[in-house]
CSV table of C-alpha atoms and ligand atoms in Angstrom, one decimal:
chain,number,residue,atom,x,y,z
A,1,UNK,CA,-113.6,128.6,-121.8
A,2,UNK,CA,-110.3,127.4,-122.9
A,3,UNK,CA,-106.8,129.1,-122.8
A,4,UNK,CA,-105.6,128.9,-126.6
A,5,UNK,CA,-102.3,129.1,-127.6
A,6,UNK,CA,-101.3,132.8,-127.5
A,7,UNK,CA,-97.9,132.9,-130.4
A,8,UNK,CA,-97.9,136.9,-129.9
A,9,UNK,CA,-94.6,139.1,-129.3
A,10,UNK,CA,-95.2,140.8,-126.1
A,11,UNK,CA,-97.1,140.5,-123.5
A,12,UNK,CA,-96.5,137.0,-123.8
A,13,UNK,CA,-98.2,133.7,-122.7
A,14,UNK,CA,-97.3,133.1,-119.6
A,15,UNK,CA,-96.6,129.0,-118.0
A,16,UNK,CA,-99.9,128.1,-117.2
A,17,UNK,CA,-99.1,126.4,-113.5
A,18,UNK,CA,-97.7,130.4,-112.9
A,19,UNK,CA,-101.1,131.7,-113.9
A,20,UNK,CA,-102.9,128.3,-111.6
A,21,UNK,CA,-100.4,129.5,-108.4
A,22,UNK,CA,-100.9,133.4,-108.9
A,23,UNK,CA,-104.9,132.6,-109.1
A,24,UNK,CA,-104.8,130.1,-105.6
A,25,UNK,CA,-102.6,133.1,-104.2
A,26,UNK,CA,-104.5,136.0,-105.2
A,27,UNK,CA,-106.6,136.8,-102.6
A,28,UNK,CA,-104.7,136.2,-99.9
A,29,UNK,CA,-100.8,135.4,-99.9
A,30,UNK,CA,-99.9,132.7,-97.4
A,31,UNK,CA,-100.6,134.0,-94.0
A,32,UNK,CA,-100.1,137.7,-94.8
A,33,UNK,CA,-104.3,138.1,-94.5
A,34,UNK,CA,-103.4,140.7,-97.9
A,35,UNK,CA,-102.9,140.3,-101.5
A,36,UNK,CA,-99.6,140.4,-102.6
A,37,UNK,CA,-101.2,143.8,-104.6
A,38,UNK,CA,-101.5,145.4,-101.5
A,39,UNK,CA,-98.9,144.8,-99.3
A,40,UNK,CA,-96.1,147.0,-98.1
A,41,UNK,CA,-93.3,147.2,-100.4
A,42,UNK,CA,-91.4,147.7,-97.3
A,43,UNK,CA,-93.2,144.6,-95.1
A,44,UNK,CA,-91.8,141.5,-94.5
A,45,UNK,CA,-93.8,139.9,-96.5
A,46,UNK,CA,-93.2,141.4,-99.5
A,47,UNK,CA,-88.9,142.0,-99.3
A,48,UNK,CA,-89.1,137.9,-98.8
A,49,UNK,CA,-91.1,137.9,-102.4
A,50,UNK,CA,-88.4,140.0,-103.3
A,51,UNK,CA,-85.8,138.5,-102.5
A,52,UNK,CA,-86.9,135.0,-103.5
A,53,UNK,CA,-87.4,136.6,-106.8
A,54,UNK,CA,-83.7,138.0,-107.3
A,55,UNK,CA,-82.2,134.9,-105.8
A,56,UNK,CA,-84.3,132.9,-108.2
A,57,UNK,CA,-82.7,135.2,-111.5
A,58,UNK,CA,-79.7,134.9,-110.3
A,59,UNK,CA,-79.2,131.3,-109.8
A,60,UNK,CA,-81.0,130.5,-113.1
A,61,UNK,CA,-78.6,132.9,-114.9
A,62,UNK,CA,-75.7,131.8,-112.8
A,63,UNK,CA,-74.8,135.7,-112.0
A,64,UNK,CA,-71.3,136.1,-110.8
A,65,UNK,CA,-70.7,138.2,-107.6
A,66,UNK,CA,-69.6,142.3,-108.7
A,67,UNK,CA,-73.3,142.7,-110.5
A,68,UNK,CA,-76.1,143.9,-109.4
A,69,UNK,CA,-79.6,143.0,-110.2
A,70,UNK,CA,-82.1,145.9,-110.3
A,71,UNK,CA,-86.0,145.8,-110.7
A,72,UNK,CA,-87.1,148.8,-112.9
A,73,UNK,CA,-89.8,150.1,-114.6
A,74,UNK,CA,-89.8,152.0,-117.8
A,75,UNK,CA,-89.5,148.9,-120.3
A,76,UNK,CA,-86.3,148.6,-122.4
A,77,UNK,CA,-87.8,151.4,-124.0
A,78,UNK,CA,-86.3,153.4,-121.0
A,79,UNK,CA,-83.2,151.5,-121.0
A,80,UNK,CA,-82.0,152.6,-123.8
A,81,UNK,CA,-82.0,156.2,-122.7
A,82,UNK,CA,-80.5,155.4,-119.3
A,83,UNK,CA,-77.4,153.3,-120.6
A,84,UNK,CA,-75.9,156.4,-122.4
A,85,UNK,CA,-77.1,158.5,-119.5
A,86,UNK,CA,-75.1,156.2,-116.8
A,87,UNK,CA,-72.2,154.5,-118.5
A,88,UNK,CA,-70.7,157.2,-121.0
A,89,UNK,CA,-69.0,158.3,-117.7
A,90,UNK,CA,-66.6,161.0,-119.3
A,91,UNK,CA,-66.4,159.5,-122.7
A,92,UNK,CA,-68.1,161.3,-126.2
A,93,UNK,CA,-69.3,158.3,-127.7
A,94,UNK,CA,-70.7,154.4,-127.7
A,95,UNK,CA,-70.5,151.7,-130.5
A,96,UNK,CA,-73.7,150.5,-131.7
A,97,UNK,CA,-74.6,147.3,-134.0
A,98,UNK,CA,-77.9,147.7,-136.0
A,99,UNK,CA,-79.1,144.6,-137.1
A,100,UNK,CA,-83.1,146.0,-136.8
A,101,UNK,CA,-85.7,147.6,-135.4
A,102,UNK,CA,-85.1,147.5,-131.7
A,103,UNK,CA,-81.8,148.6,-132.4
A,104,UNK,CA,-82.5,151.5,-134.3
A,105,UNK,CA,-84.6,152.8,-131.4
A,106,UNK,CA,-82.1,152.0,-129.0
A,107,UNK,CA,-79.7,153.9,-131.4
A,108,UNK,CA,-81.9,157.2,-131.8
A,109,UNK,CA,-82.6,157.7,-128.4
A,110,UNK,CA,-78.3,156.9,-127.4
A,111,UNK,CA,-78.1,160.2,-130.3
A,112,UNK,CA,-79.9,162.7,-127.6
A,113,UNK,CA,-77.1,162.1,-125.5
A,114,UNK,CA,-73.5,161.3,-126.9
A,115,UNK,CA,-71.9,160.5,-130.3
A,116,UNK,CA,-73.1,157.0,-131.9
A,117,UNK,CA,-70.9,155.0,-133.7
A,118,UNK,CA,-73.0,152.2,-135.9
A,119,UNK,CA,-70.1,149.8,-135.6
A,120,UNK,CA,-72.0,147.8,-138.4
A,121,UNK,CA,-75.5,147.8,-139.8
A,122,UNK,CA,-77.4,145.3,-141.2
A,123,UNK,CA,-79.9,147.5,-143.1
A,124,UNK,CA,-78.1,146.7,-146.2
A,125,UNK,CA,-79.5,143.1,-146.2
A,126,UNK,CA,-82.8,144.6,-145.2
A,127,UNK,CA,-81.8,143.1,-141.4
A,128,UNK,CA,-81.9,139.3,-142.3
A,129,UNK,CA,-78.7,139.0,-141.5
A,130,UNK,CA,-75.8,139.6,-138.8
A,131,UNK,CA,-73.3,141.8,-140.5
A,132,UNK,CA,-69.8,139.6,-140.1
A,133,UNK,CA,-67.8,140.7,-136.8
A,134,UNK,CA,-64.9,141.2,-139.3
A,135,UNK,CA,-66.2,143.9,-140.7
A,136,UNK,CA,-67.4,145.5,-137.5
A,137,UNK,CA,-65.6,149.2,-137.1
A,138,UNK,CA,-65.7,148.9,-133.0
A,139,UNK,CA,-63.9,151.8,-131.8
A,140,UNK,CA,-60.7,151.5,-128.1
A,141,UNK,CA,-62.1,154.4,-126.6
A,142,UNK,CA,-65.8,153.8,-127.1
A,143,UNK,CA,-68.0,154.2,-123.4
A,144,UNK,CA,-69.5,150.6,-124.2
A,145,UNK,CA,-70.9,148.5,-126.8
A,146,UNK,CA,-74.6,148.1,-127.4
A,147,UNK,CA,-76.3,145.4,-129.9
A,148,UNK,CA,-79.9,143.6,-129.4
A,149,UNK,CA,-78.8,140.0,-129.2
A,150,UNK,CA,-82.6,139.0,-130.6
A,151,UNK,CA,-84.5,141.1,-133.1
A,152,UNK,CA,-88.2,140.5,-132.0
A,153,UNK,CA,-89.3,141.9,-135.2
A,154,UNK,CA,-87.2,140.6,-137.9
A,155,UNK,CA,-86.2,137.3,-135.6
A,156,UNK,CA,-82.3,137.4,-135.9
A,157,UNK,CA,-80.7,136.4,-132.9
A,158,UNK,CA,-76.8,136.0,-132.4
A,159,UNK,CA,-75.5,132.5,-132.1
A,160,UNK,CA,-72.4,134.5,-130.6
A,161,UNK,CA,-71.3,136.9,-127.8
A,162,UNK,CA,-69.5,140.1,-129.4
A,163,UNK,CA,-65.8,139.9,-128.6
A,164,UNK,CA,-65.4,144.0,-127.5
A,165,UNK,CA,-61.5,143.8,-126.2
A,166,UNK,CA,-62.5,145.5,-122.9
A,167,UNK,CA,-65.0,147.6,-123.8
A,168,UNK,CA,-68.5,147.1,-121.7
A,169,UNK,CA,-70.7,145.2,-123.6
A,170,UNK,CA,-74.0,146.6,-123.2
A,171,UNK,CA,-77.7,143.8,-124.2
A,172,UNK,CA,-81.2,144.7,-124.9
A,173,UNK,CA,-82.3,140.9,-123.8
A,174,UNK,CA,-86.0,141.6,-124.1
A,175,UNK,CA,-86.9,138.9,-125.9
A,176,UNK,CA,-84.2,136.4,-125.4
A,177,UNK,CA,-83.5,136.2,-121.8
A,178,UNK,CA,-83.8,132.9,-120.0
A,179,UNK,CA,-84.1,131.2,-123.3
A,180,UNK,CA,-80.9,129.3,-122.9
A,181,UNK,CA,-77.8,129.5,-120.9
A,182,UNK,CA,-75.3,132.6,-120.7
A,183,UNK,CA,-72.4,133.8,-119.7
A,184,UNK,CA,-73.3,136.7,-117.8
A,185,UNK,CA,-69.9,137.6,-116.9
A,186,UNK,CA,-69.0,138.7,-120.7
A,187,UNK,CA,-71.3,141.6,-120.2
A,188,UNK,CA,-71.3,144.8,-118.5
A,189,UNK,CA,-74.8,145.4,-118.8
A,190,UNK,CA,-78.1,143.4,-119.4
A,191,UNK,CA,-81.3,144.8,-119.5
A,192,UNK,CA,-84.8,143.2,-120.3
A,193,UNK,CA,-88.7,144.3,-120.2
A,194,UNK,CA,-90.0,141.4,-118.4
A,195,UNK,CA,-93.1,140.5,-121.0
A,196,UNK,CA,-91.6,138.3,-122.8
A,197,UNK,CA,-89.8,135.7,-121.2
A,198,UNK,CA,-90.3,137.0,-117.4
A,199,UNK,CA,-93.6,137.7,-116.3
A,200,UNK,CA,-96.0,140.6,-116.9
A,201,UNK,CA,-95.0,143.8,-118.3
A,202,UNK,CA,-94.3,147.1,-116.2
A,203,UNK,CA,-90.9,145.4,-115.1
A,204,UNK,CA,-87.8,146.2,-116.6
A,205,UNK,CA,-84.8,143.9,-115.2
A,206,UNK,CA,-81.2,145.3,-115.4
A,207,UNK,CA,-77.9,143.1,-114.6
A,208,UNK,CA,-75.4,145.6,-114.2
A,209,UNK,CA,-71.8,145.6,-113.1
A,210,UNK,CA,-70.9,147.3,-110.1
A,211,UNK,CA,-67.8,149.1,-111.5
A,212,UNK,CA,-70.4,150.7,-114.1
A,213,UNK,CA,-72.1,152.6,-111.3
A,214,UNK,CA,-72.1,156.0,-110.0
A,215,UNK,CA,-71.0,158.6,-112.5
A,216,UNK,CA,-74.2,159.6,-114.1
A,217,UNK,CA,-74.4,162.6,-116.9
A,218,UNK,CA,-74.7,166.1,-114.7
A,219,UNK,CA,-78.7,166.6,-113.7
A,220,UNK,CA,-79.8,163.5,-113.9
A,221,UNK,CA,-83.1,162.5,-112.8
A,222,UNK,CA,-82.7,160.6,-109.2
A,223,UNK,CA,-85.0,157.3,-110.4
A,224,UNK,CA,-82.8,157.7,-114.2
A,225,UNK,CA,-79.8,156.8,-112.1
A,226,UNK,CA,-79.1,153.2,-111.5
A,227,UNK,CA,-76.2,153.9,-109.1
A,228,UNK,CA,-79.4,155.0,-106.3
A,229,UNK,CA,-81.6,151.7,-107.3
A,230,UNK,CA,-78.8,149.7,-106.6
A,231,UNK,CA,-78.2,151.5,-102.7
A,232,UNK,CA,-81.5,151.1,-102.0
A,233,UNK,CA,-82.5,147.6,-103.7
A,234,UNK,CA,-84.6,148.5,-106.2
A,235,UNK,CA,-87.1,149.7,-103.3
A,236,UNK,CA,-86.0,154.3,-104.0
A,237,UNK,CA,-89.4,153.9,-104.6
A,238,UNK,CA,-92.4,151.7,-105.1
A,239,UNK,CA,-91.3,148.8,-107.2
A,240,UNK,CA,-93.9,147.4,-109.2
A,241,UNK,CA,-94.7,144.7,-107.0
A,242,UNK,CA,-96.9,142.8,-108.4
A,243,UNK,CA,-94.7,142.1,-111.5
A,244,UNK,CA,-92.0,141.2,-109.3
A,245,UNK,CA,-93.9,138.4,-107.3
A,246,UNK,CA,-95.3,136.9,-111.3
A,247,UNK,CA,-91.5,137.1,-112.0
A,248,UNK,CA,-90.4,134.7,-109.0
A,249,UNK,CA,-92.8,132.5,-109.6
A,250,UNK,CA,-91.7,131.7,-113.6
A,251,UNK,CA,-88.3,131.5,-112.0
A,252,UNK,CA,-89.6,128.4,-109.8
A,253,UNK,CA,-91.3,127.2,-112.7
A,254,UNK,CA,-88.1,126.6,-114.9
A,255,UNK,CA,-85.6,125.5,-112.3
A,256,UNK,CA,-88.8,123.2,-112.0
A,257,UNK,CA,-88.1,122.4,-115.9
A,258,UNK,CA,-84.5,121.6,-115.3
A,259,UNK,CA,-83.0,125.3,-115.5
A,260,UNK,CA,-81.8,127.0,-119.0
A,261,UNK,CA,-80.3,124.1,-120.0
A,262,UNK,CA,-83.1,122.0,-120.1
A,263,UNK,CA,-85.6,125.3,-121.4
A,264,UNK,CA,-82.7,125.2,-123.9
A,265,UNK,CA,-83.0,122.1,-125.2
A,266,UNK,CA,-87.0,122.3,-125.7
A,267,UNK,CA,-86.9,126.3,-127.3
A,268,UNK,CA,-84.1,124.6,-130.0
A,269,UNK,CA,-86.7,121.1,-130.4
A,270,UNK,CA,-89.9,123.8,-130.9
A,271,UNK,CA,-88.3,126.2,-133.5
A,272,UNK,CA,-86.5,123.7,-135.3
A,273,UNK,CA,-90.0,122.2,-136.1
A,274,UNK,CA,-91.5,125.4,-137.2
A,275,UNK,CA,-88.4,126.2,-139.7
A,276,UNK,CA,-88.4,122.6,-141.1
A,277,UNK,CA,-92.2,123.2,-141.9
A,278,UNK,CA,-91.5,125.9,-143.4
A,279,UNK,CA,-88.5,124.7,-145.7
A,280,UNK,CA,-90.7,121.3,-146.0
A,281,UNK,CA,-93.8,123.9,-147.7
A,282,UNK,CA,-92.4,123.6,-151.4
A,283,UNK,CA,-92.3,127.1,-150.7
A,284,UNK,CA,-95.8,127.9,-149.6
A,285,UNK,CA,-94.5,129.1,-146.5
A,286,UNK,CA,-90.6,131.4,-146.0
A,287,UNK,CA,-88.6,132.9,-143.5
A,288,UNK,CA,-86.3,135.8,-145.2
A,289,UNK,CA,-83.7,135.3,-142.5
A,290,UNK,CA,-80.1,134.1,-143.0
A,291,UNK,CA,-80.1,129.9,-141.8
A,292,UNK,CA,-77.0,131.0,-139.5
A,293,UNK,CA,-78.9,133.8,-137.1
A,294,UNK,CA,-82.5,132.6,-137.1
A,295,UNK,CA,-83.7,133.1,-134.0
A,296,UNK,CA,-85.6,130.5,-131.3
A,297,UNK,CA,-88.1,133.0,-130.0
A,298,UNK,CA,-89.6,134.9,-132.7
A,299,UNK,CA,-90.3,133.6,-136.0
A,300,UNK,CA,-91.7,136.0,-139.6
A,301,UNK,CA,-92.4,133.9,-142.2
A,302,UNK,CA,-94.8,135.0,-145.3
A,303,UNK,CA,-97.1,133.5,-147.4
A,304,UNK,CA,-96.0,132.9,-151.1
A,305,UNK,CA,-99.6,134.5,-151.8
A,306,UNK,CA,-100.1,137.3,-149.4
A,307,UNK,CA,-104.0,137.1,-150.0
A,308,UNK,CA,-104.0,134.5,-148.2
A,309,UNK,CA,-102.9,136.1,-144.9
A,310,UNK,CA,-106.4,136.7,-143.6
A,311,UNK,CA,-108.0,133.1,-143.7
A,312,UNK,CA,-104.4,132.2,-142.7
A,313,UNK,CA,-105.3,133.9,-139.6
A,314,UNK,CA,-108.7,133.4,-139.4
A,315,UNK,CA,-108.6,129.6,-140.0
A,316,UNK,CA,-105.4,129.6,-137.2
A,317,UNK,CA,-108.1,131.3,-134.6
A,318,UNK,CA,-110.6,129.0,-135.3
A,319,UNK,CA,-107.8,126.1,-134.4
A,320,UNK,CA,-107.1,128.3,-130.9
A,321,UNK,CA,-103.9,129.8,-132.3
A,322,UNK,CA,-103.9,133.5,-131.8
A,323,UNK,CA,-101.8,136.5,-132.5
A,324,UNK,CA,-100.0,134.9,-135.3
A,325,UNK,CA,-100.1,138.4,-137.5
A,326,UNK,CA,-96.5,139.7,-138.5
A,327,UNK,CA,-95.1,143.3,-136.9
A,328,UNK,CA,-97.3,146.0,-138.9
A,329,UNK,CA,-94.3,147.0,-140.5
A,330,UNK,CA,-93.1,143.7,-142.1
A,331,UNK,CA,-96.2,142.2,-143.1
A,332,UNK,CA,-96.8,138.0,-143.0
A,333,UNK,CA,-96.9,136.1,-140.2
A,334,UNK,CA,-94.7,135.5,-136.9
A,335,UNK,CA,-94.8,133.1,-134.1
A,336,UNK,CA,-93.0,134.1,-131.3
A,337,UNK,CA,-92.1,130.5,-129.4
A,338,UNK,CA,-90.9,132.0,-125.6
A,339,UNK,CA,-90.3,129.9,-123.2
A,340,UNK,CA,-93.7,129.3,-122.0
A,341,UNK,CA,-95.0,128.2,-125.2
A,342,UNK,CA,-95.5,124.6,-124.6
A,343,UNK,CA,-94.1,122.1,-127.5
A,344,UNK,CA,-97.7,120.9,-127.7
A,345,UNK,CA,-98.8,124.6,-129.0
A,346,UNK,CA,-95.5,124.3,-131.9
A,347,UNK,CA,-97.0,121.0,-132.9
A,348,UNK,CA,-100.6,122.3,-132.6
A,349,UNK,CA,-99.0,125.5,-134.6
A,350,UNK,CA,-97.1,123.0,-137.8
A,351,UNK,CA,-99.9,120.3,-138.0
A,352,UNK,CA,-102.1,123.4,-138.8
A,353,UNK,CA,-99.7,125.0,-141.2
A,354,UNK,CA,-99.2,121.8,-143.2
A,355,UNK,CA,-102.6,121.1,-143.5
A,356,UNK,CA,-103.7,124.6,-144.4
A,357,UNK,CA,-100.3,124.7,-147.3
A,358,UNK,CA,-102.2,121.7,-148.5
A,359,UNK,CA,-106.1,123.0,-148.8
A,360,UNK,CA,-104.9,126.3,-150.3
A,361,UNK,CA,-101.3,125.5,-152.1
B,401,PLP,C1,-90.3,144.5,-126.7
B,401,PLP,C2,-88.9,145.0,-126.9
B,401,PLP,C3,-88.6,146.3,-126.5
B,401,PLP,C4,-89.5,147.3,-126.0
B,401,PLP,O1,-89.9,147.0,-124.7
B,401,PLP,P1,-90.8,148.0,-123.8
B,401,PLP,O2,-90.9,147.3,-122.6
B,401,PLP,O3,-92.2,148.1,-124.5
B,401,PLP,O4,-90.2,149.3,-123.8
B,401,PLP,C5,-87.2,146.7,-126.7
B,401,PLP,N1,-86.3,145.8,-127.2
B,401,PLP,C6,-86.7,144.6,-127.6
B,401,PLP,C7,-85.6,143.6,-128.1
B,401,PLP,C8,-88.0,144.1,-127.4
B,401,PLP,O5,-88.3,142.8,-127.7
């Protein structure tokens, strides 16, 4: 048996030498006689995993004292009903940019609890585009600013940090975190599910800063609270543990690949190859996204004939690259390229494009 290359959008492919340490570690964790599974979450083993694990984020993302880093669970999918739930703090409304799917979900559920003001929308376009920030209708008084910096499913990503002029800027980072360096301290909020560019899913990180906490809506939930995570380090209750230890361990592996800057430079060498195959097809092979906000980490393209999406993906299995079928709801293909794709699974990925746009075009 061989691991293949695994292109799909979440849960991810993982780095393989996490996967080789997790499996030498699984049975028993250093000297601890336990798994890290079943271990305290309240040992001394385990707050050390812990620990290692935050310190590991936070030097990687170069997190600026004032923010706290929490270890959630939930997905995004719960994020964006606790943002409006924690940070309208007295105001009626938040500014939202749509520019796709995760947005509009992040938008619906922000409707169940205040006013939502879709700053600017890219549905017009059919979301293959980044509306320009000129014509953005951002609002003084609004409790924060949400927008999904990467689009998973239509794979447009900003090239750009909103400018909000005080307002907290609020980021679904799912699927772009740790992709390349940031500048944490524009942000008031970050929030990610962990399975795409972290580790395995059933962890939800949130980078939140502390002047944000403590004024939750009236009757909150105590674990919908982020204020009580943060007073009790993410440890209220049980913290998905096992998550947490897979997550310190990718963070060793890319300070061990030179940080986000060097991750940086291989994530814009990878998609640049799978684009320029794709603009090199005759047009064979597109991508309906604007050139200016085409993402690194998740790629739809289409076939000029769509009958020939099923040996498409049967003849990519047969290669050993898997999952390679577009969202449901936009048809086609998409490679999602997270960090832990190695460059040798892009070239595998374009030497089998070309040479499949040859047989059949
Ligand atoms: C995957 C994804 C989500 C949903 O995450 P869950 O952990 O399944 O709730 C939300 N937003 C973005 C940008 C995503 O990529």
């Amino acid at each position: 048996m061989t691991r293949i290359y695994n292109f799909g959008a979440g849960p991810a492919t993982l780095p393989r030498p996490v996967l080789e340490k997790a499996r030498d570690e699984l049975v028993e964790w250093r000297d601890s006689g336990m798994s890290v599974m079943e271990m305290s979450h309240r040992g001394r083993e385990f707050l050390e995993i812990a620990a290692h694990a935050e310190a590991g984020l936070r030097s990687l993302l170069g997190i600026p004292e004032g923010y706290k880093v929490l270890f959630l669970q939930g997905g995004a999918s719960l994020q964006f009903a606790m943002v409006p739930i924690n940070l309208l703090r007295g105001r009626a409304g938040a500014d939202y940019l749509d520019t796709g799917q995760w947005s509009r979900k992040a938008i619906q559920e922000a409707r169940k609890f205040c006013e939502v003001n879709v700053a600017a929308s890219g549905e017009a376009g059919r979301y293959t585009d980044i509306p320009d920030p000129r014509s953005w209708r951002l609002r003084r008084d609004a409790a924060y600013v949400h927008y999904t910096p990467n689009e998973t499913i239509g794979g447009v990503e900003f090239g750009f940090i909103p400018e909000t002029h005080g307002v907290p800027l609020v980021a679904d980072m799912s699927s772009t975190i740790l992709s390349r360096p940031l500048d944490v301290g524009r942000f008031g909020l970050i929030y990610a599910g962990a399975q795409k560019n972290i580790g395995p899913s059933g962890l939800t990180v949130v980078i939140v800063r502390e002047d944000l906490l403590g004024a939750p809506l009236s009757g909150t939930p105590t674990l919908l609270d982020y204020a009580v995570h943060a007073h009790n380090d993410s440890m209220y209750n049980t913290p998905p543990t096992y998550p947490i230890y897979i997550a310190g361990l990718v963070f060793d592996w890319l300070q061990s690949r030179g940080g986000l800057a060097g991750i940086a430079a291989v994530n814009e060498r990878k998609a640049a190859r799978v684009y320029a195959t794709i603009a090199e097809s005759g047009g064979f092979y597109a991508c309906p996204v604007a050139a200016s906000c085409r993402s690194w980490m998740n790629i739809p393209f289409t076939l000029q004939d769509a009958r020939l999406d099923p040996p498409f993906l049967q003849e990519a299995k047969e290669a050993g690259l898997l999952q390679l079928k577009g969202h449901r709801s936009v048809g086609g293909m998409r490679a999602s390229l997270y960090n832990a794709m190695p460059e040798e699974g892009v070239e595998a990925l374009v030497v089998f494009m070309r040479d499949f746009a040859r047989r059949h075009g």
